[in-house]
Amino acid sequence: MPIRILPILFVLAFVAAGLLIPAPPTNTGSDRVKIVSSLPRSGSAKGQTDTIVDGIRLAIDEAGGEVTIKKTGKAYKIEYQDLDDATAAAGQWTAEQETNNANLARLDPDVMVYIGTYNSGAAKISMPILNRAHVLMVSPANTATGLTKPNEGERDEPKRYRPSGEVNYVRVVPTDDLQGRAGAEWAQFMGVNKVYILDDNEVYGKGVADLFEGHARKIGLEILGRESIDAKAQEFGALMTKIKRKDPDMIYFGGTTQTKAGQVAKDLVKVGMKNCKMMAPDGCYEEAMIKSAGADVLEGRFFVTFGGLTPDRLTATAGGKKFVEQYEKKFGKKPSEAYALYGYECARVAIEAIRQADSKDRDAVRRAGIALKDFPGITGVWSFDKNGDTTLQEMSGITVKNGKFEFAKNLEVKQK
Amino acid sequence: MLFAAEAFDWNNLAQQALNGLTLGALFALIALGYTMVYGIVELINFAHGDLFMLGSFLALTIVGFFGLEDPNALASAATWKVILAIVLCFLAVPVFCAGLNLAVDRVVYKPLRNAPKLAPLVSAIGVSFIFMNAGLFWGGPQDVNFPDLIPNLAGTEAPNEPETPAADAAAPAPETKASAKSAALKNLLGDSPIRLTAKDLLILGVTIPLMIALTIFVKATPMGKAMRATAQNPTAARLMGINTDRVISTTFVVGGGLAGFGSVIYALSVNTVSYQMGFQNGLYAFTAAVLGGIGNIPGAVVGGIVIGLVRTLGSAYIGETWTSALIFTVLIIILVFRPSGLLGARTREKV
């Protein structure tokens, strides 16, 4: 596939290159600070990123649209720019778009904070670019462990994302290592004994599947087999026939809606594995999953782990209830995707970092951002640890009921 | 390696062979379009896979027109409505694909008939892009679920069957909606360990008659004779009074129509349509055509089935990730020993 979309990407790259030609130089003394976000705004993740962007706008509105630097008493207007790191043709984020967005932010002296990315793979591209430029990066959705945690991913991770040697990247969501562990424990709780593990051969999917496998072995689940799928394949009848012979209680799929999770579920039913459950990480926690697999296929069979609170569970906490009310007041609807909260939290972190830095200076904002402690979050008080990860470790177990995602279980995650 | 430890499971082999056969029959239907066009005008019509994709989207639109897109609506839909939708798909989609293929030939390929071979080839790649973007506009960038119409039908055809065996009591989703589905995905071979479902029957039941009809058409009708003559030598055919333009048009119509049938059964059996599906399936089908000997009709069928078998048996005994590599390895090996394909050398005529 990549070969065919290449020409389209070239055209886009040229268009984007046109955008890169420096606009009339804005003097650094301008009276505004800029927050940009880089998220896949076209393609199948649009539903989720719509709510993230709404969350960001809500937080900026609440701050009155400006931030005052106490030192000089000067009020800076907050300007927000919503960048797309996906193309409609690709249907998901592309490396070219993400590079362009990061460069756009780097070259604009008003940009203080970069909210993004949605996909962990995209973060790997923009992190080094923004790190050199000392721009604070706050992610509402990246869960790959290697982005922040040493000894979890590849050998030179996360050093290679920090060419300047400083930390500039923080995230407000719990990471995959928790998801893999929580998933394995949840499976055992549901009475699953035998598991077959599949992954999509991508950074995120393979990573989560590895972590799931490791923990599943530790707690005594039987692993019947492990295989990668070719996400470009159109159907998995043969693979599912093979798996059926081993008679698993559950198939764990490390992957996303975009890497054929829906087709895996469909073929699981098609070959007649009636009693087999399917579990997947949060990459499949989106309406598009139900749309691509068909609600009848997933009903009662499909389980997702998600690093955070679901919209329906949000309202159970006092802060969450207030957030949902305010969101509804501003946008006339309840947040449909859980990521709304994380978009909102990201923007609050961004504004707070600028406020605490007390100057319109990128490096000061970065230092203030990574050092945030005891931050009054929506669902509890949390801090960033030395890697830039949130200390909040809430996980939700979600299933499909009546054609909709529904909260099923609070997943306890014990720290290692 | 995998099966050395345990006793060899013949049932599994038979099951995977059956899976491969049905999948291969699908590839063969698309491959026929490639091979026929090549046989007549020596053009590799790269847009063929994407034509197949557009056909699936039309099927989805027709089904949506009947309001059957939503699984809940489908569960309560009347049987006649489902049958009508399927029949309409089988009528409208092949006509649409045939017409579109004909139009593309008239507008794009015909003016280039005497141009260097590369010109129509590059144009075909261009048409493929146009189709793909049309599909993107039509169906959006994500995979779309195609409602499971067949189980619904089979469920009503066999209402007397006991819904599910006792083991199903422990099923995670003993929903009422699922009952029609379980009845339909039921094994038609009873308790046999080999599963033959209504979907498998549908694929074979549509492709085999189509291939027989095509063979009769090419071997026994005057138009078929004209096609074979044009394939052998267009100039001589023209001198003999054969209207080669009409022959070429007919070839595009027949190839497009077969792709149309292919897209309906693909949608009904795989149940996912996306604007990118034309690429992968087209690639496999094109490989099947080359494998069997491009320009050779039985060759395309044989090639399709070989690829279907390699895909399923490779997944069963070697590994799912390796199947694409395996298919092309088999292609290369066969072409090294038989450069004109499996059946390419044996028959002289190209169609």
Coordinates of N, CA and C in Angstrom, one line a residue, chain B residues 89-165:
Chain B
C89 N -28.0 -7.2 -5.6 CA -26.5 -7.0 -5.6 C -26.0 -7.9 -6.8
F90 N -26.4 -9.1 -6.9 CA -25.9 -10.0 -8.0 C -26.3 -9.5 -9.4
L91 N -27.4 -8.7 -9.5 CA -27.7 -8.2 -10.8 C -27.0 -6.9 -11.1
A92 N -27.1 -6.0 -10.1 CA -26.6 -4.6 -10.4 C -25.1 -4.5 -10.4
V93 N -24.4 -5.2 -9.5 CA -23.0 -5.0 -9.3 C -22.2 -5.4 -10.6
P94 N -22.5 -6.7 -11.1 CA -21.8 -7.1 -12.3 C -22.0 -6.1 -13.5
V95 N -23.3 -5.7 -13.6 CA -23.6 -4.7 -14.7 C -22.8 -3.4 -14.5
F96 N -22.8 -3.0 -13.3 CA -22.1 -1.7 -13.0 C -20.6 -1.9 -13.3
C97 N -20.0 -3.0 -12.9 CA -18.5 -3.2 -13.1 C -18.3 -3.4 -14.6
A98 N -19.1 -4.1 -15.3 CA -18.9 -4.3 -16.7 C -19.0 -3.0 -17.4
G99 N -20.0 -2.2 -17.1 CA -20.2 -0.9 -17.7 C -19.0 0.0 -17.5
L100 N -18.6 0.0 -16.2 CA -17.4 0.9 -15.9 C -16.2 0.5 -16.6
N101 N -16.0 -0.9 -16.7 CA -14.8 -1.4 -17.4 C -14.8 -1.0 -18.8
L102 N -16.0 -1.1 -19.4 CA -16.2 -0.8 -20.8 C -15.9 0.7 -21.0
A103 N -16.5 1.5 -20.1 CA -16.3 3.0 -20.3 C -14.8 3.3 -20.2
V104 N -14.1 2.7 -19.2 CA -12.7 3.0 -19.1 C -11.9 2.6 -20.4
D105 N -12.3 1.5 -20.9 CA -11.6 1.1 -22.2 C -11.9 2.1 -23.3
R106 N -13.1 2.5 -23.4 CA -13.5 3.5 -24.5 C -12.7 4.8 -24.3
V107 N -12.7 5.3 -23.1 CA -12.2 6.6 -22.8 C -10.7 6.6 -22.7
V108 N -10.1 5.6 -22.0 CA -8.7 5.7 -21.7 C -7.9 4.8 -22.6
Y109 N -8.2 3.5 -22.8 CA -7.3 2.6 -23.4 C -7.5 2.7 -25.0
K110 N -8.7 2.9 -25.4 CA -8.9 2.8 -26.9 C -8.1 3.8 -27.7
P111 N -8.0 5.1 -27.2 CA -7.2 6.0 -28.0 C -5.7 5.6 -28.0
L112 N -5.3 4.8 -27.0 CA -3.9 4.4 -26.9 C -3.6 3.1 -27.5
R113 N -4.6 2.6 -28.3 CA -4.4 1.2 -28.8 C -3.2 1.0 -29.6
N114 N -2.8 2.0 -30.4 CA -1.6 1.8 -31.2 C -0.4 2.6 -30.7
A115 N -0.5 3.1 -29.5 CA 0.6 3.8 -28.8 C 1.5 2.7 -28.3
P116 N 2.8 3.1 -27.9 CA 3.7 2.2 -27.3 C 3.1 1.5 -26.1
K117 N 3.4 0.3 -25.8 CA 2.8 -0.5 -24.7 C 2.8 0.2 -23.4
L118 N 3.8 1.0 -23.2 CA 4.0 1.6 -21.8 C 2.8 2.6 -21.6
A119 N 2.4 3.3 -22.6 CA 1.4 4.3 -22.5 C 0.1 3.8 -21.8
P120 N -0.6 2.8 -22.4 CA -1.8 2.3 -21.7 C -1.5 1.7 -20.4
L121 N -0.3 1.1 -20.2 CA 0.0 0.6 -18.8 C 0.0 1.7 -17.8
V122 N 0.7 2.8 -18.1 CA 0.8 3.9 -17.1 C -0.6 4.5 -16.9
S123 N -1.4 4.5 -18.0 CA -2.8 5.0 -17.9 C -3.6 4.1 -17.0
A124 N -3.3 2.8 -17.1 CA -4.1 1.8 -16.2 C -3.7 2.1 -14.7
I125 N -2.5 2.4 -14.5 CA -2.1 2.7 -13.1 C -2.9 4.0 -12.7
G126 N -2.9 5.0 -13.6 CA -3.7 6.2 -13.3 C -5.1 5.9 -13.0
V127 N -5.8 5.1 -13.8 CA -7.2 4.8 -13.6 C -7.3 4.1 -12.2
S128 N -6.4 3.3 -11.9 CA -6.4 2.6 -10.6 C -6.4 3.6 -9.4
F129 N -5.6 4.7 -9.6 CA -5.6 5.7 -8.5 C -6.9 6.5 -8.5
I130 N -7.5 6.7 -9.7 CA -8.8 7.4 -9.7 C -9.8 6.6 -9.0
F131 N -9.9 5.3 -9.3 CA -10.8 4.4 -8.7 C -10.6 4.4 -7.2
M132 N -9.4 4.3 -6.8 CA -9.1 4.2 -5.3 C -9.6 5.5 -4.6
N133 N -9.4 6.6 -5.2 CA -9.8 7.9 -4.6 C -11.3 8.0 -4.6
A134 N -11.9 7.4 -5.7 CA -13.4 7.4 -5.7 C -13.9 6.5 -4.6
G135 N -13.2 5.4 -4.4 CA -13.6 4.5 -3.3 C -13.4 5.2 -1.9
L136 N -12.4 6.0 -1.8 CA -12.1 6.7 -0.5 C -13.2 7.7 -0.3
F137 N -13.7 8.4 -1.3 CA -14.7 9.3 -1.2 C -16.0 8.6 -0.9
W138 N -16.2 7.5 -1.5 CA -17.5 6.8 -1.3 C -17.6 6.1 0.0
G139 N -16.6 5.4 0.5 CA -16.7 4.6 1.7 C -15.9 5.2 2.9
G140 N -15.1 6.2 2.7 CA -14.3 6.8 3.8 C -13.1 6.0 4.0
P141 N -12.2 6.5 4.9 CA -10.9 5.9 5.0 C -10.8 4.6 5.8
Q142 N -11.9 4.3 6.6 CA -11.8 3.2 7.5 C -12.4 1.9 6.9
D143 N -12.1 0.8 7.5 CA -12.7 -0.5 7.1 C -14.2 -0.4 7.5
V144 N -15.1 -0.8 6.5 CA -16.5 -0.7 6.8 C -17.0 -2.2 6.9
N145 N -17.9 -2.4 7.9 CA -18.4 -3.7 8.1 C -19.5 -3.9 7.0
F146 N -19.5 -5.0 6.3 CA -20.5 -5.4 5.4 C -21.4 -6.4 6.2
P147 N -22.7 -6.0 6.3 CA -23.6 -6.9 7.1 C -23.6 -8.3 6.7
D148 N -23.7 -9.2 7.7 CA -23.7 -10.6 7.5 C -25.0 -11.1 7.0
L149 N -25.3 -11.0 5.7 CA -26.6 -11.3 5.2 C -26.8 -12.9 5.1
I150 N -25.7 -13.6 4.8 CA -25.9 -15.0 4.5 C -26.3 -15.8 5.8
P151 N -25.7 -15.6 6.9 CA -26.2 -16.4 8.1 C -27.6 -16.1 8.3
N152 N -28.0 -14.9 8.1 CA -29.4 -14.5 8.4 C -30.3 -15.4 7.5
L153 N -29.9 -15.6 6.3 CA -30.7 -16.4 5.3 C -30.7 -17.8 5.7
A154 N -29.5 -18.3 5.9 CA -29.3 -19.8 6.3 C -30.1 -20.1 7.5
G155 N -30.1 -19.1 8.5 CA -30.8 -19.3 9.7 C -32.3 -19.5 9.5
T156 N -32.9 -18.8 8.5 CA -34.3 -19.0 8.3 C -34.6 -20.2 7.4
E157 N -33.5 -20.6 6.6 CA -33.7 -21.8 5.8 C -33.8 -23.0 6.6
A158 N -33.1 -23.0 7.7 CA -33.1 -24.2 8.5 C -33.6 -24.0 9.9
P159 N -34.9 -23.6 10.0 CA -35.4 -23.2 11.3 C -35.6 -24.4 12.3
N160 N -35.6 -25.6 11.7 CA -35.9 -26.8 12.5 C -34.7 -27.3 13.3
E161 N -33.5 -26.9 12.8 CA -32.3 -27.4 13.4 C -32.2 -26.9 14.8
P162 N -31.7 -27.8 15.7 CA -31.5 -27.3 17.1 C -30.5 -26.2 17.0
E163 N -30.7 -25.1 17.7 CA -29.9 -23.9 17.5 C -28.4 -24.2 17.7
T164 N -28.1 -24.7 18.9 CA -26.7 -24.8 19.2 C -26.5 -26.1 20.1
P165 N -25.3 -26.7 20.0 CA -25.1 -27.8 20.9 C -25.0 -27.3 22.3

